Amino acid sequence: MSARFQAALHGARDTIPMLVGALPFGIIFGTLAVASGLSLGATLAMSLLVFAGSAQFIAVSLVASGAGLAVILLTTFIVNLRHMLYSASLLPFVRHLPQRWRVPLAFWLTDESYAVVQHHYHDAQTPMTHKHWYFLGSCLAMYSNWFACTLTGALLGHALPGMAGWGLDFAMVATFIGIVVPMLRTRPMLVAALVAAVVALVAHPLPYKLGLMLAALLGVAAGVVAERLNARERLEVADEQL
């Protein structure tokens, strides 16, 4: 077995806990999509071409509520802005790769793969060689899992129309908690998470998922402010020591 293929397999293997959490989430999406009026082809095309679970759920709910195309595009765009932060943090590790690698890896990057891959890249004991193959393995595992779950949910949606009310989406909530909590290592990270959580709860009644967007924006802003205050405190301490 080549080192590249082995690295890709390791990436897929390390992503298995995330696959388990995403499995019911993908099935529910397929069920909701066909229940909202999307055809089987359109549902599968969304998972193939969009591949963004939260954005897909929001888009489907907006379609079902009769929202206009501009609202759907703007809402999903803002929800996916977090991927810019993911990409920025991984850029130092993939900057050397040719475009034929960076483009598909950027498309396939998800919350789950980011959690797995960034930990692998920051592991100083692991050599950089073939780490992009590890990245690829994680992404392909999530991509194929999401498509298979969407297909399963879309097919089951006609036979089990009440499936969305079974509470299976809790698995994805637990998965996101597992992703976020280990990454809250600094005070700015904690501040950002707490502000976003509070705003999301308070602004939940807002239409078109505006509460989610507001929570994301204010969480990022709070994190930036906390980081600047931290930097100022470090400078003051350094000046006092001098």
Short mmCIF file of N, CA and C in Angstrom, two decimals, residues 19 45 50 53 62 70-71 75 77 83 104 145 156 166 170 174 186 209 211-212 219 223:
data_model
loop_
_atom_site.label_atom_id
_atom_site.label_comp_id
_atom_site.label_asym_id
_atom_site.label_seq_id
_atom_site.Cartn_x
_atom_site.Cartn_y
_atom_site.Cartn_z
N LEU A 19 -18.74 10.83 10.98
CA LEU A 19 -19.67 10.20 10.04
C LEU A 19 -20.90 9.68 10.78
N ALA A 45 -28.83 16.58 -6.07
CA ALA A 45 -27.96 17.59 -6.67
C ALA A 45 -27.52 18.61 -5.64
N VAL A 50 -23.75 21.51 -3.39
CA VAL A 50 -23.67 22.48 -2.29
C VAL A 50 -22.82 21.89 -1.16
N GLY A 53 -24.31 21.04 5.13
CA GLY A 53 -25.50 20.59 5.84
C GLY A 53 -26.37 21.69 6.38
N LEU A 62 -36.44 27.55 3.90
CA LEU A 62 -36.85 28.79 3.24
C LEU A 62 -37.67 28.51 1.98
N ALA A 70 -33.45 35.53 -3.71
CA ALA A 70 -32.43 36.43 -3.16
C ALA A 70 -32.24 36.17 -1.66
N VAL A 71 -33.33 35.96 -0.95
CA VAL A 71 -33.25 35.69 0.49
C VAL A 71 -32.53 34.37 0.74
N THR A 75 -28.96 34.26 2.68
CA THR A 75 -28.94 33.57 3.96
C THR A 75 -27.91 32.45 3.98
N PHE A 77 -25.38 32.11 2.03
CA PHE A 77 -24.05 32.68 1.87
C PHE A 77 -23.48 33.12 3.22
N HIS A 83 -16.70 29.24 6.76
CA HIS A 83 -15.70 28.45 6.03
C HIS A 83 -14.51 29.31 5.60
N PRO A 104 -10.56 21.57 -4.97
CA PRO A 104 -11.46 20.53 -4.44
C PRO A 104 -11.42 20.41 -2.92
N ASN A 145 -20.48 9.90 2.56
CA ASN A 145 -21.43 9.62 3.63
C ASN A 145 -22.65 10.54 3.54
N LEU A 156 -36.64 7.20 1.90
CA LEU A 156 -37.48 6.87 3.04
C LEU A 156 -38.54 7.94 3.30
N TRP A 166 -38.62 12.36 14.67
CA TRP A 166 -38.12 11.29 15.54
C TRP A 166 -37.02 11.76 16.49
N PHE A 170 -30.59 15.09 17.07
CA PHE A 170 -29.80 15.31 18.28
C PHE A 170 -28.38 14.78 18.11
N ALA A 174 -24.94 16.76 19.16
CA ALA A 174 -23.90 16.19 20.02
C ALA A 174 -22.55 16.20 19.31
N THR A 186 -8.76 29.08 24.72
CA THR A 186 -8.35 30.41 25.17
C THR A 186 -9.58 31.23 25.56
N LYS A 209 -34.08 32.52 9.71
CA LYS A 209 -32.86 32.11 10.40
C LYS A 209 -31.91 33.28 10.67
N GLY A 211 -31.56 34.87 13.33
CA GLY A 211 -30.94 34.71 14.65
C GLY A 211 -29.61 33.97 14.56
N LEU A 212 -29.54 32.98 13.69
CA LEU A 212 -28.30 32.23 13.51
C LEU A 212 -27.21 33.11 12.92
N GLY A 219 -20.75 36.69 17.63
CA GLY A 219 -19.76 35.80 18.24
C GLY A 219 -18.37 36.09 17.73
N GLY A 223 -15.22 37.66 19.83
CA GLY A 223 -13.93 36.98 19.86
C GLY A 223 -12.79 37.89 19.45
#
